[in-house]
Coordinates of C-alpha atoms and ligand atoms in Angstrom, one line a residue:
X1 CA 0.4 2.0 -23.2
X2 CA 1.3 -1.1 -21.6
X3 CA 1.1 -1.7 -17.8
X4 CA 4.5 -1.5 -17.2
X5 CA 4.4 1.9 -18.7
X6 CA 1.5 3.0 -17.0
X7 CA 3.3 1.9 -13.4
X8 CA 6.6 4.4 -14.6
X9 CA 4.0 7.0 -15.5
X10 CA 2.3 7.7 -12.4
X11 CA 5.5 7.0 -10.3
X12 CA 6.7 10.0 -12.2
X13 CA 3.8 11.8 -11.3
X14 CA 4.1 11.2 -7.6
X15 CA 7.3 12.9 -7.8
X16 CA 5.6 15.9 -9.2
X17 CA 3.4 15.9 -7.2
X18 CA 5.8 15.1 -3.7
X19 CA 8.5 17.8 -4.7
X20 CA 7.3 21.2 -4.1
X21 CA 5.7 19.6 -0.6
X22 CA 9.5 18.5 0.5
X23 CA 12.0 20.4 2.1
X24 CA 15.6 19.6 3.0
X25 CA 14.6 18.3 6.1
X26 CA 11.6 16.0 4.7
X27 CA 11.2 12.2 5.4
X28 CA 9.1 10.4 2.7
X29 CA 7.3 7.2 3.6
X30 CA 7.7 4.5 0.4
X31 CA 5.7 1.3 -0.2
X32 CA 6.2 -1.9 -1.8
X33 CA 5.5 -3.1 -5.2
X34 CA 6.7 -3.0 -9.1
X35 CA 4.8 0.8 -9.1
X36 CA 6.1 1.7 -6.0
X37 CA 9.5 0.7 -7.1
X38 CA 8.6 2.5 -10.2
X39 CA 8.1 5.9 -7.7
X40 CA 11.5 5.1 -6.2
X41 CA 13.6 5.2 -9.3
X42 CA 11.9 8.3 -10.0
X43 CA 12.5 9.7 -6.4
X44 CA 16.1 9.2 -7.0
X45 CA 16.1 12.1 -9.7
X46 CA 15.1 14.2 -7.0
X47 CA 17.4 12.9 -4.0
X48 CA 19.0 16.1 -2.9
X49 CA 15.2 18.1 -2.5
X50 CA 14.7 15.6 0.5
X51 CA 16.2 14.1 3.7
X52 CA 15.7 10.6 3.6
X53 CA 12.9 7.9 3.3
X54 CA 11.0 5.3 5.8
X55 CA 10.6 1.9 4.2
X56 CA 7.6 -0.6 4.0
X57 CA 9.6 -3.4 3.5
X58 CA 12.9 -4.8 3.3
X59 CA 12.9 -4.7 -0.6
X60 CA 11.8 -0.7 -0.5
X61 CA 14.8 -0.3 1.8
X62 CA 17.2 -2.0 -0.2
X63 CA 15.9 0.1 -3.3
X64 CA 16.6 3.2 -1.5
X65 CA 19.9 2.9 -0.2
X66 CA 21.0 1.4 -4.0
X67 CA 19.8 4.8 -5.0
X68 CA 22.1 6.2 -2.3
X69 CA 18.9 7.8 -0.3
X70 CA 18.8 7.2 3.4
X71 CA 16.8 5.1 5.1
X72 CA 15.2 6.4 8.7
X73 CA 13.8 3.6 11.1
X74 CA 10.0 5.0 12.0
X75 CA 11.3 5.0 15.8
X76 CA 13.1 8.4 14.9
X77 CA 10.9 10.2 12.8
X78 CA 9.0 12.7 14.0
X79 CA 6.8 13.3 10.7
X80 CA 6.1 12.1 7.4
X81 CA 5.0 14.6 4.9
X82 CA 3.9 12.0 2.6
X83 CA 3.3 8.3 1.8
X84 CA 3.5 6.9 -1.8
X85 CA 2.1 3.3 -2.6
X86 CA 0.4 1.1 -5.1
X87 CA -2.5 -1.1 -4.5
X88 CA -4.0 -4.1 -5.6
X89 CA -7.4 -2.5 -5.7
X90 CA -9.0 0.7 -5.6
X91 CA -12.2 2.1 -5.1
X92 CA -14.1 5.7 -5.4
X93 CA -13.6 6.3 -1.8
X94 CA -9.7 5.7 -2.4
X95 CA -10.6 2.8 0.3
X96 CA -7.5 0.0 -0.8
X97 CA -7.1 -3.9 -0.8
X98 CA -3.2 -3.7 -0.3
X99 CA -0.8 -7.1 0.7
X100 CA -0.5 -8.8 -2.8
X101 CA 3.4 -8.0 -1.9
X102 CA 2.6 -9.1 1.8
X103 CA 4.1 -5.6 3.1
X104 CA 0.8 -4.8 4.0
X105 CA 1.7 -4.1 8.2
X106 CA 4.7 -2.1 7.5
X107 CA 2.5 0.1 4.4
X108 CA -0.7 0.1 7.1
X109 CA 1.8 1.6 9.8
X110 CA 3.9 4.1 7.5
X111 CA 0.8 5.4 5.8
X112 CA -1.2 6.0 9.7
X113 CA 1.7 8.7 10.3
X114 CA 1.6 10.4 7.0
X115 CA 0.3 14.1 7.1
X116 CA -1.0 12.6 3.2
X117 CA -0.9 9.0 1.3
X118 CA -0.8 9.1 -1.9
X119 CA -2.2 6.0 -4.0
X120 CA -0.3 5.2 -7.2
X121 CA -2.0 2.6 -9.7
X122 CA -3.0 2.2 -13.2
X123 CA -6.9 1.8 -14.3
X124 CA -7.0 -2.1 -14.0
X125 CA -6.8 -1.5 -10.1
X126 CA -9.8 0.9 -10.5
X127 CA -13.0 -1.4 -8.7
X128 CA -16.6 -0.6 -7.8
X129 CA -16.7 -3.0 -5.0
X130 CA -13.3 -4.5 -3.6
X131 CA -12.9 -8.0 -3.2
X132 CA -12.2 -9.1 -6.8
X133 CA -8.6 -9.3 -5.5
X134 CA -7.9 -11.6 -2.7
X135 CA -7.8 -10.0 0.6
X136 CA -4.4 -10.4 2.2
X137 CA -4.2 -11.1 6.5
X138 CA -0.9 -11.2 8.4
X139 CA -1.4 -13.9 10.8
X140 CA 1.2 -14.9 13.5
X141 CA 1.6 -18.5 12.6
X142 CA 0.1 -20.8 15.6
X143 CA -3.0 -18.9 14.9
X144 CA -3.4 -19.4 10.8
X145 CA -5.9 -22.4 11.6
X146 CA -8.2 -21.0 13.9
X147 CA -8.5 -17.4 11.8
X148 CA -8.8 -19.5 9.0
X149 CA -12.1 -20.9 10.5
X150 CA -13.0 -17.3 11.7
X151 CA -12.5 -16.2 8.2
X152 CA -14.5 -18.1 7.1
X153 CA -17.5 -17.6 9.1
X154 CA -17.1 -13.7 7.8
X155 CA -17.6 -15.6 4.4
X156 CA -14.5 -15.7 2.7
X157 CA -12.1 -18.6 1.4
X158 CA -8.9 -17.8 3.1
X159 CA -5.4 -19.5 1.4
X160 CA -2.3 -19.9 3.4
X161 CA 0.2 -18.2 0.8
X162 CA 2.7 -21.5 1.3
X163 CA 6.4 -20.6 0.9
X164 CA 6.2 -16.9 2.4
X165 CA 6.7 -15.4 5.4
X166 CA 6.5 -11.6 5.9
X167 CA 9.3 -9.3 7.3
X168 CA 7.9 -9.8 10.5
X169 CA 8.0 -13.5 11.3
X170 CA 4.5 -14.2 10.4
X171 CA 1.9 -15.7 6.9
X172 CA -0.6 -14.8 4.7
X173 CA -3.6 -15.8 4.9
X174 CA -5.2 -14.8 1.1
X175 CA -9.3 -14.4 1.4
X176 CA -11.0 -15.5 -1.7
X177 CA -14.7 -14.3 -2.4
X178 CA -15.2 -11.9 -0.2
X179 CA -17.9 -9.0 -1.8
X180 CA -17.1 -6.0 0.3
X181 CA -19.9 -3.6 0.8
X182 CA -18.8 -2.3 3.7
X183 CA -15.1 -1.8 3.8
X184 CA -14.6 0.4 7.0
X185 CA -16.9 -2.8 9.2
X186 CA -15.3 -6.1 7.4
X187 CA -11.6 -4.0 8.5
X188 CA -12.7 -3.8 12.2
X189 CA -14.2 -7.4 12.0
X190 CA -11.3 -8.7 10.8
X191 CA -8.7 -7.2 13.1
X192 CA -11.5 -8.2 16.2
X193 CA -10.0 -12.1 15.4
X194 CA -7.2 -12.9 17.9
X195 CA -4.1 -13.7 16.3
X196 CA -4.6 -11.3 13.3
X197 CA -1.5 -8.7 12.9
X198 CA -3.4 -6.9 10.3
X199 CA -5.0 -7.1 7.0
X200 CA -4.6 -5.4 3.7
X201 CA -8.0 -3.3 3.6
X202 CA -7.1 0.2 3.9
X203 CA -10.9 2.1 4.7
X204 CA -10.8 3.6 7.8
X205 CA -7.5 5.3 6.5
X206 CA -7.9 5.7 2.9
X207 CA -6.3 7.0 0.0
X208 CA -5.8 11.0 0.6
X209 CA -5.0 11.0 -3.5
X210 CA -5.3 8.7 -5.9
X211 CA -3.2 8.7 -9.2
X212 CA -4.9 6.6 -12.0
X213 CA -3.1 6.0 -15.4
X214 CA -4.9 5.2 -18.2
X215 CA -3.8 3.2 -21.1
X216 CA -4.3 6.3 -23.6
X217 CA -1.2 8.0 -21.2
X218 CA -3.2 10.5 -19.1
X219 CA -3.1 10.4 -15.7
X220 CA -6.3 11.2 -14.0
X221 CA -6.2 12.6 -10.3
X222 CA -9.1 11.6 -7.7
X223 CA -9.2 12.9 -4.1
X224 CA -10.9 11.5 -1.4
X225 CA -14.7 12.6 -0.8
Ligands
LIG1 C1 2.5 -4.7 -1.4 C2 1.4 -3.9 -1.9 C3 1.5 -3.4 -3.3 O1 1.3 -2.0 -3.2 C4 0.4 -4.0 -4.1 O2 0.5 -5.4 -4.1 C5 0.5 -3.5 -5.6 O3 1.7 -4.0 -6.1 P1 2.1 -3.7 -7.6 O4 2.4 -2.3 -7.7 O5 3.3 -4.6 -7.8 O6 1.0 -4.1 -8.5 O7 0.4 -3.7 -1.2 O8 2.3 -5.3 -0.2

């Protein structure tokens, strides 16, 4: 199966696996990304099991609402049963390198008040050690310079992502060959630098479920240790 099919698979299964949790009154947190949109065409099937969805991102948002599913601002939403994303890398741990989309502060917030998180990605984002990918930082702009040189000095190669700027105002700052051994320390180094918004490693608040599809169609299902 091709990755395109793989990304359809598992957003299926995240609906199976989402619906008997909802009721009418449930609010589902959506991510960003070709999966996640992949989830929200499939979530559409199901539109009248649920009450509505918070976005990541302005794209998730528009998604929705072309579905006809209604979009709640986080500001009055009491609880999320779930959270559904993809991710640009994944480890054992579920531990993420999210942000290739550059949603990663809206996906960090919607997934920290999520009762669960569910990752959605097929087996080329399976990793031993993240870092492979690029490491994506929301920096407000003044500061891209000086966490540049900070950035550095953690041993990375940070590159401005010219031409975009995130639904809050502010760049990316991609961060080239960095090894990570220790997920959960580089995440609080990182957000330690002044004029960091956040950055796309998801440790201290991994995965709760990870849904991996394999090229011979199964779908495997790991859960957090
Ligand atoms: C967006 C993200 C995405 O989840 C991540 O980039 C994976 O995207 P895709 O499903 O298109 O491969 O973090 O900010």
């Amino acid at each position: 199966m091709d990755q395109d099919t793989l990304k359809k698979l598992v957003g299926q299964r995240a609906v199976e696996h989402i619906e008997p949790l909802l009721g009418s009154d449930s609010i589902v947190g959506v991510g960003t990304g070709s999966t996640a949109n992949c989830f929200i065409d499939s979530l559409a099937e199901i539109r009248d099991r649920f009450d509505g969805a918070v976005a990541s991102s302005e794209a998730t948002a528009a998604r929705l609402k072309g579905h006809g599913i209604p979009v709640y601002d986080l500001n009055n939403v009491a609880e999320l049963r779930v959270y559904v994303d993809g991710a640009d890398e994944s480890n054992l741990q579920l531990q993420l390198i999210k942000g290739g989309g550059g949603a990663l502060t809206r996906e960090k917030i919607v997934a920290s008040v999520a009762r669960e998180f569910v990752c959605i990605v097929d087996e080329s984002k399976l990793v031993d050690v993240l870092g492979a990918f690029p490491l994506p930082v929301e920096v407000i702009p003044m500061a891209r310079s000086a966490v540049a040189r900070k950035l550095v000095g953690l041993g990375g190669q940070p590159f401005y992502r010219e031409g975009f700027t995130t639904d809050n105002g502010n760049v990316i700052l991609d961060v080239h060959d960095l090894h990570i051994l220790d997920p959960c320390r580089l995440e609080d180094e990182i957000n330690a630098i002044t004029g960091v918004v956040t950055q796309g490693l998801f440790a201290k608040r991994p995965a709760d479920l990870l849904l991996v599809g394999r090229a011979n169609g199964a779908v495997d299902e790991i859960r957090a240790p």
